[in-house]
Every structure is written in structure tokens, then in C-alpha cells.
mmCIF file of C-alpha atoms in Angstrom:
data_model
loop_
_atom_site.group_PDB
_atom_site.id
_atom_site.type_symbol
_atom_site.label_atom_id
_atom_site.label_comp_id
_atom_site.label_asym_id
_atom_site.label_seq_id
_atom_site.Cartn_x
_atom_site.Cartn_y
_atom_site.Cartn_z
ATOM 1 C CA MET L 1 -71.781 -92.262 119.177
ATOM 2 C CA ARG L 2 -70.919 -95.784 118.111
ATOM 3 C CA HIS L 3 -68.755 -97.424 115.485
ATOM 4 C CA PHE L 4 -70.719 -98.116 112.305
ATOM 5 C CA GLY L 5 -73.438 -95.849 113.667
ATOM 6 C CA HIS L 6 -73.559 -94.143 110.277
ATOM 7 C CA ILE L 7 -75.031 -97.186 108.540
ATOM 8 C CA ALA L 8 -78.709 -98.141 108.692
ATOM 9 C CA PRO L 9 -79.849 -100.155 111.742
ATOM 10 C CA GLU L 10 -81.190 -102.983 109.565
ATOM 11 C CA VAL L 11 -77.792 -103.266 107.855
ATOM 12 C CA ARG L 12 -76.019 -103.410 111.224
ATOM 13 C CA GLN L 13 -78.357 -106.174 112.324
ATOM 14 C CA ARG L 14 -77.483 -108.143 109.210
ATOM 15 C CA LEU L 15 -73.736 -107.686 109.677
ATOM 16 C CA PHE L 16 -73.283 -108.033 113.428
ATOM 17 C CA PHE L 17 -73.752 -110.941 115.794
ATOM 18 C CA GLN L 18 -73.162 -108.360 118.556
ATOM 19 C CA GLU L 19 -73.495 -104.706 117.576
ATOM 20 C CA PRO L 20 -70.936 -102.080 118.686
ATOM 21 C CA CYS L 21 -71.817 -100.365 121.953
ATOM 22 C CA GLU L 22 -72.698 -96.700 122.320
ATOM 23 C CA PHE L 23 -70.247 -94.362 124.066
ATOM 24 C CA ASP L 24 -69.617 -90.649 124.509
ATOM 25 C CA ALA L 25 -66.912 -88.277 125.709
ATOM 26 C CA ASP L 26 -67.851 -88.989 129.331
ATOM 27 C CA SER L 27 -67.406 -92.771 129.049
ATOM 28 C CA PRO L 28 -64.710 -94.508 131.138
ATOM 29 C CA ALA L 29 -61.161 -93.881 129.947
ATOM 30 C CA ARG L 30 -60.459 -97.575 129.322
ATOM 31 C CA LEU L 31 -63.388 -97.727 126.916
ATOM 32 C CA LEU L 32 -62.488 -94.466 125.149
ATOM 33 C CA ALA L 33 -58.846 -95.486 124.697
ATOM 34 C CA ALA L 34 -59.874 -98.613 122.825
ATOM 35 C CA ALA L 35 -62.681 -96.819 120.959
ATOM 36 C CA LEU L 36 -60.476 -94.165 119.313
ATOM 37 C CA GLY L 37 -60.274 -96.251 116.154
ATOM 38 C CA ALA L 38 -59.086 -94.316 113.132
ATOM 39 C CA THR L 39 -58.107 -90.911 114.534
ATOM 40 C CA LEU L 40 -58.350 -88.434 111.671
ATOM 41 C CA TYR L 41 -55.971 -85.458 111.676
ATOM 42 C CA SER L 42 -56.975 -82.115 110.174
ATOM 43 C CA PRO L 43 -55.098 -78.793 110.041
ATOM 44 C CA ALA L 44 -56.629 -76.250 112.428
ATOM 45 C CA THR L 45 -56.426 -73.635 109.664
ATOM 46 C CA ARG L 46 -59.372 -75.041 107.695
ATOM 47 C CA PRO L 47 -61.932 -72.203 107.358
ATOM 48 C CA HIS L 48 -64.966 -74.515 107.557
ATOM 49 C CA LEU L 49 -63.611 -76.818 110.234
ATOM 50 C CA ALA L 50 -66.892 -77.011 112.168
ATOM 51 C CA ASP L 51 -68.756 -78.127 109.059
ATOM 52 C CA ASP L 52 -66.011 -80.642 108.307
ATOM 53 C CA VAL L 53 -66.278 -82.151 111.786
ATOM 54 C CA VAL L 54 -70.047 -82.588 111.507
ATOM 55 C CA LYS L 55 -69.791 -84.075 108.016
ATOM 56 C CA LEU L 56 -67.053 -86.530 108.994
ATOM 57 C CA ALA L 57 -68.954 -87.654 112.088
ATOM 58 C CA ALA L 58 -71.852 -88.551 109.794
ATOM 59 C CA ARG L 59 -69.433 -90.705 107.774
ATOM 60 C CA GLY L 60 -68.299 -92.761 110.752
ATOM 61 C CA VAL L 61 -65.380 -90.775 112.185
ATOM 62 C CA VAL L 62 -65.356 -91.048 116.006
ATOM 63 C CA SER L 63 -62.099 -89.274 116.890
ATOM 64 C CA MET L 64 -60.307 -86.294 115.364
ATOM 65 C CA VAL L 65 -57.149 -84.297 116.050
ATOM 66 C CA LEU L 66 -57.170 -80.637 115.031
ATOM 67 C CA CYS L 67 -53.534 -79.860 114.434
ATOM 68 C CA LEU L 68 -51.549 -76.755 115.366
ATOM 69 C CA GLU L 69 -48.188 -78.454 114.882
ATOM 70 C CA ASP L 70 -46.520 -80.042 111.835
ATOM 71 C CA SER L 71 -49.489 -79.730 109.472
ATOM 72 C CA ILE L 72 -49.326 -75.909 109.453
ATOM 73 C CA GLY L 73 -46.539 -73.395 108.967
ATOM 74 C CA ASP L 74 -44.929 -71.575 111.892
ATOM 75 C CA GLU L 75 -46.294 -68.268 110.684
ATOM 76 C CA ASP L 76 -49.866 -69.630 110.645
ATOM 77 C CA VAL L 77 -50.077 -70.588 114.334
ATOM 78 C CA PRO L 78 -51.762 -67.411 115.699
ATOM 79 C CA ALA L 79 -54.415 -67.447 112.963
ATOM 80 C CA ALA L 80 -54.936 -71.188 113.425
ATOM 81 C CA GLU L 81 -55.513 -70.721 117.168
ATOM 82 C CA GLU L 82 -58.068 -67.991 116.500
ATOM 83 C CA ASN L 83 -59.794 -70.176 113.927
ATOM 84 C CA LEU L 84 -59.837 -73.134 116.318
ATOM 85 C CA VAL L 85 -61.517 -71.129 119.083
ATOM 86 C CA ARG L 86 -64.013 -69.703 116.599
ATOM 87 C CA GLN L 87 -64.880 -73.142 115.192
ATOM 88 C CA PHE L 88 -65.366 -74.660 118.671
ATOM 89 C CA THR L 89 -67.668 -71.776 119.539
ATOM 90 C CA ASP L 90 -69.593 -72.438 116.328
ATOM 91 C CA LEU L 91 -69.951 -76.147 117.160
ATOM 92 C CA ALA L 92 -71.062 -75.396 120.718
ATOM 93 C CA ALA L 93 -73.880 -73.199 119.406
ATOM 94 C CA ARG L 94 -75.301 -75.962 117.213
ATOM 95 C CA PRO L 95 -77.840 -78.560 118.354
ATOM 96 C CA ASP L 96 -76.408 -81.892 119.467
ATOM 97 C CA VAL L 97 -75.389 -83.643 116.260
ATOM 98 C CA GLY L 98 -73.206 -86.429 117.672
ATOM 99 C CA LEU L 99 -69.703 -85.008 117.391
ATOM 100 C CA PRO L 100 -66.584 -87.188 117.449
ATOM 101 C CA LEU L 101 -64.039 -87.053 120.259
ATOM 102 C CA LEU L 102 -62.059 -83.877 119.534
ATOM 103 C CA PHE L 103 -58.415 -83.328 120.453
ATOM 104 C CA VAL L 104 -56.024 -80.475 119.684
ATOM 105 C CA ARG L 105 -52.387 -81.102 118.809
ATOM 106 C CA VAL L 106 -50.347 -78.296 120.311
ATOM 107 C CA ARG L 107 -46.721 -77.229 119.951
ATOM 108 C CA VAL L 108 -45.836 -75.997 123.440
ATOM 109 C CA PRO L 109 -47.341 -76.577 126.904
ATOM 110 C CA GLU L 110 -48.417 -72.947 127.270
ATOM 111 C CA GLN L 111 -50.983 -73.394 124.493
ATOM 112 C CA ILE L 112 -53.019 -75.833 126.603
ATOM 113 C CA PRO L 113 -54.260 -73.486 129.372
ATOM 114 C CA ASP L 114 -54.453 -70.578 126.926
ATOM 115 C CA LEU L 115 -56.730 -72.422 124.486
ATOM 116 C CA VAL L 116 -58.896 -73.833 127.273
ATOM 117 C CA ARG L 117 -59.373 -70.319 128.651
ATOM 118 C CA ARG L 118 -60.147 -68.835 125.240
ATOM 119 C CA MET L 119 -62.687 -71.550 124.380
ATOM 120 C CA GLY L 120 -64.784 -70.698 127.410
ATOM 121 C CA PRO L 121 -67.977 -72.787 127.637
ATOM 122 C CA ALA L 122 -67.167 -74.447 124.285
ATOM 123 C CA VAL L 123 -64.388 -76.387 126.019
ATOM 124 C CA ARG L 124 -67.054 -78.981 126.895
ATOM 125 C CA LEU L 125 -66.603 -80.291 123.336
ATOM 126 C CA LEU L 126 -62.861 -80.847 123.812
ATOM 127 C CA SER L 127 -61.620 -84.278 124.896
ATOM 128 C CA GLY L 128 -57.972 -83.324 125.280
ATOM 129 C CA PHE L 129 -54.623 -82.547 123.720
ATOM 130 C CA VAL L 130 -52.027 -84.369 121.652
ATOM 131 C CA MET L 131 -48.487 -83.748 122.900
ATOM 132 C CA PRO L 132 -45.699 -83.901 120.274
ATOM 133 C CA LYS L 133 -42.170 -85.313 120.527
ATOM 134 C CA PHE L 134 -42.835 -86.613 124.019
ATOM 135 C CA THR L 135 -40.000 -87.509 126.399
ATOM 136 C CA GLU L 136 -39.864 -87.306 130.176
ATOM 137 C CA GLU L 137 -38.097 -83.951 130.054
ATOM 138 C CA SER L 138 -40.146 -82.340 127.281
ATOM 139 C CA GLY L 139 -43.437 -84.098 128.010
ATOM 140 C CA THR L 140 -43.866 -83.549 131.738
ATOM 141 C CA PRO L 141 -44.605 -79.803 131.276
ATOM 142 C CA PHE L 142 -47.399 -80.748 128.834
ATOM 143 C CA LEU L 143 -48.970 -83.075 131.412
ATOM 144 C CA GLU L 144 -48.605 -80.463 134.157
ATOM 145 C CA ALA L 145 -50.292 -77.884 131.918
ATOM 146 C CA LEU L 146 -53.069 -80.362 131.142
ATOM 147 C CA ALA L 147 -53.723 -81.010 134.842
ATOM 148 C CA ALA L 148 -53.793 -77.272 135.563
ATOM 149 C CA ALA L 149 -56.168 -76.571 132.657
ATOM 150 C CA GLU L 150 -58.480 -79.333 133.794
ATOM 151 C CA ALA L 151 -58.561 -77.966 137.325
ATOM 152 C CA ALA L 152 -59.210 -74.421 136.111
ATOM 153 C CA SER L 153 -61.999 -75.401 133.704
ATOM 154 C CA GLY L 154 -63.606 -78.168 135.745
ATOM 155 C CA HIS L 155 -63.768 -80.231 132.549
ATOM 156 C CA ARG L 156 -62.133 -83.654 132.123
ATOM 157 C CA LEU L 157 -59.237 -83.517 129.679
ATOM 158 C CA PHE L 158 -57.002 -86.305 128.385
ATOM 159 C CA GLY L 159 -53.504 -86.233 126.959
ATOM 160 C CA MET L 160 -52.174 -88.337 124.093
ATOM 161 C CA PRO L 161 -48.367 -88.188 123.977
ATOM 162 C CA VAL L 162 -46.754 -88.766 120.581
ATOM 163 C CA LEU L 163 -43.632 -90.920 120.749
ATOM 164 C CA GLU L 164 -41.506 -89.616 117.881
ATOM 165 C CA SER L 165 -38.283 -88.116 119.252
ATOM 166 C CA PRO L 166 -34.843 -89.139 117.895
ATOM 167 C CA GLU L 167 -33.794 -90.197 121.418
ATOM 168 C CA LEU L 168 -36.411 -92.921 121.216
ATOM 169 C CA LEU L 169 -35.133 -94.071 117.843
ATOM 170 C CA TYR L 170 -31.408 -94.216 118.606
ATOM 171 C CA ARG L 171 -30.333 -97.540 120.086
ATOM 172 C CA GLU L 172 -27.941 -96.023 122.640
ATOM 173 C CA SER L 173 -30.640 -93.847 124.225
ATOM 174 C CA ARG L 174 -33.816 -95.850 123.600
ATOM 175 C CA VAL L 175 -34.168 -97.773 126.850
ATOM 176 C CA GLU L 176 -33.365 -94.741 128.992
ATOM 177 C CA THR L 177 -35.851 -92.633 127.009
ATOM 178 C CA LEU L 178 -38.571 -95.262 127.333
ATOM 179 C CA GLU L 179 -37.959 -95.540 131.066
ATOM 180 C CA GLY L 180 -38.342 -91.764 131.369
ATOM 181 C CA ILE L 181 -41.538 -91.755 129.320
ATOM 182 C CA SER L 182 -42.871 -94.554 131.485
ATOM 183 C CA ARG L 183 -42.246 -92.547 134.649
ATOM 184 C CA ALA L 184 -43.940 -89.453 133.220
ATOM 185 C CA VAL L 185 -47.089 -91.151 131.919
ATOM 186 C CA ASP L 186 -47.435 -93.375 134.973
ATOM 187 C CA LYS L 187 -47.482 -90.315 137.238
ATOM 188 C CA TYR L 188 -50.413 -88.941 135.203
ATOM 189 C CA ARG L 189 -51.959 -92.320 134.359
ATOM 190 C CA ASP L 190 -55.548 -91.148 134.838
ATOM 191 C CA ARG L 191 -55.024 -88.345 132.313
ATOM 192 C CA VAL L 192 -53.138 -90.300 129.594
ATOM 193 C CA LEU L 193 -55.675 -91.805 127.218
ATOM 194 C CA ALA L 194 -53.320 -93.425 124.705
ATOM 195 C CA LEU L 195 -49.802 -93.268 123.332
ATOM 196 C CA ARG L 196 -49.372 -92.463 119.645
ATOM 197 C CA LEU L 197 -46.438 -93.433 117.417
ATOM 198 C CA GLY L 198 -44.862 -90.815 115.137
ATOM 199 C CA VAL L 199 -43.305 -93.079 112.520
ATOM 200 C CA THR L 200 -42.873 -90.291 109.953
ATOM 201 C CA ASP L 201 -40.490 -88.516 112.341
ATOM 202 C CA PHE L 202 -38.648 -91.787 112.986
ATOM 203 C CA CYS L 203 -38.076 -92.224 109.258
ATOM 204 C CA SER L 204 -36.975 -88.621 108.814
ATOM 205 C CA SER L 205 -34.081 -89.122 111.232
ATOM 206 C CA TYR L 206 -32.539 -91.469 108.676
ATOM 207 C CA GLY L 207 -33.843 -89.876 105.488
ATOM 208 C CA LEU L 208 -36.262 -92.760 104.916
ATOM 209 C CA ARG L 209 -39.813 -92.973 103.623
ATOM 210 C CA ARG L 210 -41.721 -96.211 103.147
ATOM 211 C CA ALA L 211 -43.335 -96.782 99.745
ATOM 212 C CA SER L 212 -47.050 -97.399 99.308
ATOM 213 C CA ASP L 213 -46.511 -101.131 98.822
ATOM 214 C CA MET L 214 -44.535 -101.452 102.060
ATOM 215 C CA THR L 215 -45.629 -101.216 105.688
ATOM 216 C CA ALA L 216 -43.941 -99.672 108.704
ATOM 217 C CA TYR L 217 -42.927 -103.205 109.681
ATOM 218 C CA ASP L 218 -40.887 -103.576 106.487
ATOM 219 C CA VAL L 219 -38.661 -100.702 107.667
ATOM 220 C CA GLN L 220 -36.667 -102.607 110.218
ATOM 221 C CA ILE L 221 -35.373 -99.650 112.188
ATOM 222 C CA VAL L 222 -38.989 -98.486 112.675
ATOM 223 C CA ALA L 223 -40.256 -101.975 113.462
ATOM 224 C CA SER L 224 -37.670 -102.297 116.220
ATOM 225 C CA VAL L 225 -38.908 -99.099 117.887
ATOM 226 C CA ILE L 226 -42.534 -100.232 117.716
ATOM 227 C CA ALA L 227 -41.566 -103.536 119.313
ATOM 228 C CA ASP L 228 -39.718 -101.815 122.168
ATOM 229 C CA VAL L 229 -42.530 -99.315 122.801
ATOM 230 C CA VAL L 230 -45.071 -102.129 123.090
ATOM 231 C CA ASN L 231 -42.617 -104.168 125.182
ATOM 232 C CA MET L 232 -42.212 -101.453 127.811
ATOM 233 C CA LEU L 233 -45.427 -99.406 127.568
ATOM 234 C CA GLY L 234 -48.090 -101.721 126.142
ATOM 235 C CA ARG L 235 -48.050 -104.657 128.541
ATOM 236 C CA ALA L 236 -51.267 -106.501 129.384
ATOM 237 C CA ASP L 237 -50.481 -106.823 133.090
ATOM 238 C CA GLY L 238 -52.284 -103.627 134.087
ATOM 239 C CA THR L 239 -49.226 -101.375 133.758
ATOM 240 C CA GLY L 240 -49.551 -100.768 130.028
ATOM 241 C CA PHE L 241 -51.320 -98.175 127.888
ATOM 242 C CA THR L 242 -53.197 -98.335 124.611
ATOM 243 C CA VAL L 243 -50.627 -97.752 121.845
ATOM 244 C CA THR L 244 -52.045 -96.667 118.483
ATOM 245 C CA GLY L 245 -50.770 -97.545 115.024
ATOM 246 C CA PRO L 246 -48.665 -95.234 112.845
ATOM 247 C CA VAL L 247 -50.023 -93.003 110.121
ATOM 248 C CA TRP L 248 -50.575 -94.324 106.598
ATOM 249 C CA GLU L 249 -49.411 -91.607 104.212
ATOM 250 C CA TYR L 250 -50.897 -92.703 100.894
ATOM 251 C CA PHE L 251 -54.319 -92.399 99.322
ATOM 252 C CA ARG L 252 -53.676 -92.922 95.598
ATOM 253 C CA VAL L 253 -51.033 -94.825 93.666
ATOM 254 C CA GLN L 254 -49.826 -93.768 90.250
ATOM 255 C CA GLU L 255 -47.368 -96.623 89.722
ATOM 256 C CA ARG L 256 -46.390 -99.629 91.829
ATOM 257 C CA MET L 257 -43.383 -101.903 91.839
ATOM 258 C CA PHE L 258 -44.843 -104.969 93.588
ATOM 259 C CA LYS L 259 -47.963 -107.013 92.984
ATOM 260 C CA PRO L 260 -51.067 -106.078 95.010
ATOM 261 C CA GLN L 261 -51.114 -107.635 98.468
ATOM 262 C CA LEU L 262 -54.887 -108.044 98.635
ATOM 263 C CA ARG L 263 -56.068 -111.623 98.054
ATOM 264 C CA ARG L 264 -58.756 -111.951 95.402
ATOM 265 C CA SER L 265 -60.776 -114.802 96.926
ATOM 266 C CA PRO L 266 -62.527 -112.927 99.799
ATOM 267 C CA PHE L 267 -63.769 -110.357 97.308
ATOM 268 C CA LEU L 268 -64.961 -112.988 94.828
ATOM 269 C CA GLU L 269 -66.895 -114.709 97.596
ATOM 270 C CA GLY L 270 -68.470 -111.384 98.522
ATOM 271 C CA GLN L 271 -69.028 -110.447 94.857
ATOM 272 C CA ALA L 272 -66.998 -107.300 95.429
ATOM 273 C CA GLU L 273 -64.263 -107.430 92.803
ATOM 274 C CA GLU L 274 -64.834 -103.746 91.955
ATOM 275 C CA LEU L 275 -64.235 -102.856 95.598
ATOM 276 C CA ARG L 276 -60.963 -104.779 95.516
ATOM 277 C CA GLU L 277 -59.816 -102.901 92.416
ATOM 278 C CA ALA L 278 -60.720 -99.555 94.026
ATOM 279 C CA LEU L 279 -58.779 -100.418 97.185
ATOM 280 C CA ILE L 280 -55.707 -101.360 95.156
ATOM 281 C CA GLU L 281 -55.967 -98.210 93.039
ATOM 282 C CA HIS L 282 -55.971 -96.068 96.194
ATOM 283 C CA ALA L 283 -53.109 -97.927 97.943
ATOM 284 C CA MET L 284 -55.502 -99.489 100.427
ATOM 285 C CA ASP L 285 -54.066 -102.982 100.073
ATOM 286 C CA GLY L 286 -50.906 -101.778 101.816
ATOM 287 C CA LEU L 287 -52.998 -100.035 104.462
ATOM 288 C CA LEU L 288 -55.043 -103.177 105.143
ATOM 289 C CA ARG L 289 -51.874 -105.214 105.557
ATOM 290 C CA GLU L 290 -50.385 -102.633 107.928
ATOM 291 C CA ILE L 291 -53.567 -102.571 110.042
ATOM 292 C CA ALA L 292 -53.385 -106.354 110.388
ATOM 293 C CA LEU L 293 -49.721 -106.094 111.405
ATOM 294 C CA ASP L 294 -50.562 -103.306 113.882
ATOM 295 C CA GLN L 295 -53.020 -105.601 115.614
ATOM 296 C CA ALA L 296 -50.641 -108.572 115.532
ATOM 297 C CA ASN L 297 -48.010 -106.401 117.237
ATOM 298 C CA GLY L 298 -50.251 -105.145 120.042
ATOM 299 C CA LEU L 299 -51.443 -101.799 118.618
ATOM 300 C CA LEU L 300 -55.062 -100.661 118.515
ATOM 301 C CA GLY L 301 -56.417 -97.825 116.395
ATOM 302 C CA LYS L 302 -54.448 -95.760 113.901
ATOM 303 C CA THR L 303 -53.481 -92.217 113.017
ATOM 304 C CA CYS L 304 -55.112 -91.236 109.699
ATOM 305 C CA ILE L 305 -54.688 -88.283 107.373
ATOM 306 C CA HIS L 306 -57.434 -89.054 104.846
ATOM 307 C CA PRO L 307 -61.128 -89.876 105.377
ATOM 308 C CA THR L 308 -60.900 -92.936 103.122
ATOM 309 C CA HIS L 309 -58.599 -94.603 105.671
ATOM 310 C CA VAL L 310 -61.193 -94.571 108.439
ATOM 311 C CA LEU L 311 -63.476 -97.361 107.276
ATOM 312 C CA PRO L 312 -60.692 -99.930 106.655
ATOM 313 C CA VAL L 313 -59.343 -99.363 110.178
ATOM 314 C CA HIS L 314 -62.783 -99.852 111.701
ATOM 315 C CA ALA L 315 -63.714 -102.821 109.499
ATOM 316 C CA LEU L 316 -60.559 -104.704 110.486
ATOM 317 C CA SER L 317 -61.133 -103.830 114.155
ATOM 318 C CA VAL L 318 -64.437 -105.729 114.257
ATOM 319 C CA VAL L 319 -64.053 -109.017 116.126
ATOM 320 C CA SER L 320 -64.748 -112.077 114.018
ATOM 321 C CA HIS L 321 -67.270 -114.624 115.233
ATOM 322 C CA GLU L 322 -64.429 -117.136 115.567
ATOM 323 C CA GLU L 323 -62.330 -114.801 117.753
ATOM 324 C CA PHE L 324 -65.359 -114.075 119.913
ATOM 325 C CA SER L 325 -66.118 -117.769 120.323
ATOM 326 C CA ASP L 326 -62.526 -118.499 121.387
ATOM 327 C CA ALA L 327 -62.451 -115.567 123.833
ATOM 328 C CA GLN L 328 -65.740 -116.618 125.410
ATOM 329 C CA ASP L 329 -64.522 -120.181 125.900
ATOM 330 C CA ILE L 330 -61.240 -119.057 127.464
ATOM 331 C CA LEU L 331 -62.978 -116.711 129.925
ATOM 332 C CA ARG L 332 -65.667 -119.099 131.154
ATOM 333 C CA PRO L 333 -65.682 -119.122 134.978
ATOM 334 C CA GLU L 334 -65.235 -122.879 135.114
ATOM 335 C CA ARG L 335 -61.965 -122.477 133.165
ATOM 336 C CA GLY L 336 -60.357 -120.426 135.947
ATOM 337 C CA GLY L 337 -58.019 -123.247 136.857
ATOM 338 C CA GLY L 338 -56.455 -123.312 133.411
ATOM 339 C CA GLY L 339 -56.162 -126.180 130.981
ATOM 340 C CA VAL L 340 -56.282 -126.672 127.239
ATOM 341 C CA LEU L 341 -59.371 -127.008 125.059
ATOM 342 C CA ARG L 342 -60.123 -127.397 121.399
ATOM 343 C CA SER L 343 -61.742 -124.341 119.852
ATOM 344 C CA ALA L 344 -65.422 -124.473 118.907
ATOM 345 C CA TYR L 345 -64.256 -124.032 115.305
ATOM 346 C CA THR L 346 -62.086 -127.193 115.778
ATOM 347 C CA ASN L 347 -59.084 -125.565 114.124
ATOM 348 C CA LYS L 348 -56.850 -124.497 117.011
ATOM 349 C CA MET L 349 -55.842 -125.013 120.619
ATOM 350 C CA ASN L 350 -57.022 -122.551 123.257
ATOM 351 C CA GLU L 351 -54.746 -122.639 126.298
ATOM 352 C CA VAL L 352 -56.681 -120.904 129.059
ATOM 353 C CA LYS L 353 -53.995 -119.191 131.144
ATOM 354 C CA PRO L 354 -51.628 -117.995 128.366
ATOM 355 C CA HIS L 355 -54.514 -116.813 126.169
ATOM 356 C CA ARG L 356 -56.489 -115.060 128.927
ATOM 357 C CA ALA L 357 -55.019 -111.584 128.375
ATOM 358 C CA TRP L 358 -55.691 -111.903 124.637
ATOM 359 C CA ALA L 359 -59.268 -112.976 125.363
ATOM 360 C CA GLU L 360 -59.861 -110.015 127.690
ATOM 361 C CA ARG L 361 -58.583 -107.565 125.075
ATOM 362 C CA THR L 362 -60.691 -109.257 122.418
ATOM 363 C CA MET L 363 -63.840 -108.920 124.521
ATOM 364 C CA LEU L 364 -63.150 -105.200 125.024
ATOM 365 C CA ARG L 365 -62.713 -104.794 121.265
ATOM 366 C CA ALA L 366 -65.926 -106.789 120.737
ATOM 367 C CA GLU L 367 -67.820 -104.407 123.002
ATOM 368 C CA ILE L 368 -66.581 -101.365 121.107
ATOM 369 C CA PHE L 369 -66.364 -102.502 117.471
ATOM 370 C CA GLY L 370 -68.887 -105.337 117.586
ATOM 371 C CA VAL L 371 -68.759 -108.995 116.583
ATOM 372 C CA ALA L 372 -69.389 -109.952 112.968
ATOM 373 C CA ARG L 373 -71.861 -112.690 112.135
ATOM 374 C CA GLU L 374 -70.356 -116.031 111.310
ATOM 375 C CA ASP L 375 -70.660 -115.546 107.549
ATOM 376 C CA VAL L 376 -69.576 -111.875 107.515
ATOM 377 C CA GLY L 377 -65.985 -110.801 106.808
ATOM 378 C CA PHE L 378 -64.187 -107.500 106.382
ATOM 379 C CA VAL L 379 -65.250 -107.266 102.733
ATOM 380 C CA GLU L 380 -68.925 -107.047 103.707
ATOM 381 C CA LEU L 381 -68.109 -104.544 106.460
ATOM 382 C CA LEU L 382 -66.127 -102.387 104.044
ATOM 383 C CA ALA L 383 -68.822 -102.498 101.377
ATOM 384 C CA ALA L 384 -71.616 -101.661 103.808
ATOM 385 C CA GLY L 385 -69.776 -98.668 105.251
ATOM 386 C CA ILE L 386 -69.004 -96.936 101.949
ATOM 387 C CA PRO L 387 -71.410 -94.026 101.332
ATOM 388 C CA GLY L 388 -73.841 -94.697 98.520
#
């Protein structure tokens, strides 16, 4: 699979200075963690889940979570497990159609080895499990169960802890909770693919819910948690993990209080005013702003609950030609001693040593999501990716 693999090769060549690389479920963990992109959640109760997975893969989805937790009722769990096993068996019997990375969100650790056993040979299609409300105390049994299931099946499995517990939100327990999480995930570093943020649960602890014209960063109590998670668990010194952006809950707006946040000029230049109006109508202007703030705050990828959210996440993850040029200059071997240089675009200062970690992350993102041509922006990428 590859990002933007669902669009025609000649269109990719027109859009990309460097096209996104190909990868699969057996690729190195560092690559997969950054390649998750927009991770689409779906209830495991859906009767035609296998068909849904195939259809969404053809529309550019590269990672999915099939949920046995909050998206279904307590009474539906046994039937959802049976359906999940049946749908994996169905997928395994089909010819290779380029499936996305598939994860299952469980409720309790015991579900991990049980589901792996019940899937049998179809487990080869499973990339891992999402672990809810993760703390050191509650999360370690999930990671132990994951390691045991991997050993029993002989199939590589990853875990994605969800950081969403009240202990992480409350100021008096936050640092201690983060230290505990750090110990747990570091012990199983090779099995932890990424850390996910459960902002909806954070808001629920205070009876809050952000509106469609606000981002998670406008809710200060949430923004402070995101900052501390990145501070302690997302460092670029080799100790950190990929931390993914919070879910965007909206996909259509009936009435809005504030003016749209999406500038008109990029769409006029791209002759895509109708696309701009459609994005605003479906609350995408808030989503686009939140994606940009995710990236500015050290997050990569995003939890999504609607297929229309996938393309904006991927379009804004593409590295611009200017970013690529700066990163290349900073990482040139002859710059190893440091120094300051003017960017090739002559609009900024590139300071080699302080900007090196940024440049390395940018080059990884460029490998996975590609580099846009000099005259191509996110408007063109959005327009090209929308099904005709």
C-alpha cells in the first residue's frame, strides 16, 4: 500500500516531486508508526465489515481500528467478537486486494489471546490491538497479553495504548501517571507502535465538548495534557514515541457561531471555490486547522470516525517542496559541524544543529507521504483525492 495509491499514477506524477513510498504490514515499525495517517475507527458489529474494509482501502484508507469498546454497547460484545472473527476469516479467503493495517480495540487484556486464537490463520491480517484507558497499572496486563499472543501465534503484533484516563488529566496525578506510562511502554518498546490521545474522555471528565468551530487546542485543559504527553513521551532524542492526534467528532454543520477559518485565496488560486464551500459545510475548516495544530505540537496522524476526514489528514501530511528543500539543506553531510544558512527559498534562517531533529522527522514524513511539487498545495491534493 501507499498513501495516495488510490489516485491514478499520472495524477500522482503531476502532484508529487517525490511520490509516497510503498509499505506493508511487515515494514519496519518506525516506518509504520509514521505511516498510520488517518486511522479510521469502525464498530466491530458492522455486518459487512469485510466489504467495508476493502472499499475503504480503495478510497485511500491505510489504517483502521475495529472497535469492541466504546463504540458498541456492553451487551453487544460477544456478538461483535463473533462477527470480527467471521469477517477476518472472510478477508483471509479473498485474493490479495491491498488491505489497510488492521487493529482491534479491546476492552480487557483477556480478549487479546482469545481473539488471536479464534482467528486462526486469518490472524496474519491483524497488525495489533488498541489498548484503552492506558496507565502503568491497567496497561501492563494488555502489553503482557500482547506479548503472549504474539509468541503463541508466531505473528508480529503491535499495541497502541490510548492515553485517556482521568489520572492523566488531573494536575495532581499527571506527572506520576505519565512516568508510569513511560515505564510500561519503554519495557515493551518494540511492541508499541504509537500512542493515541483520547480527548473525548478528557473532556467528559469535566462535562466539556468542543464545538465544530473550535479545536482541541482551544480547550485549555485538553491542550495542557497534549503538551505534557508530547513533553514526556514524544521527544526526538530517541526515547520518544509517535503520538497521534485526537479524534475530530464532526462531519456536518447545521449552524455555526464563528466565521469560517478556511482562507479563500488558496482555493481561488486553485480554482476550487466549490471545494472550499463543501469543506466549510461539512465542518472541515475546523478539522484542517486542528490537523495543522497537531503537527505544530508534535503529533503525527489522527484518529478519525468518518471516511471524509481521511483525505484532509493525508493531504496536510504531505511535505511541501519548501520544507523538503530546508530539510535537505540542514542534513547535508558538510553541515555536520553546525552553522546558520539562508533557506533556498530566501525567506527564513535554517540553523543546522537546532533544526536537525525537525529535518529528520520531515524526511521520514516525506518518504511516507511524499513531497509536493513546488506549485502544488493542499488544495490540489485534496481535489485530486476526492472520488469522481
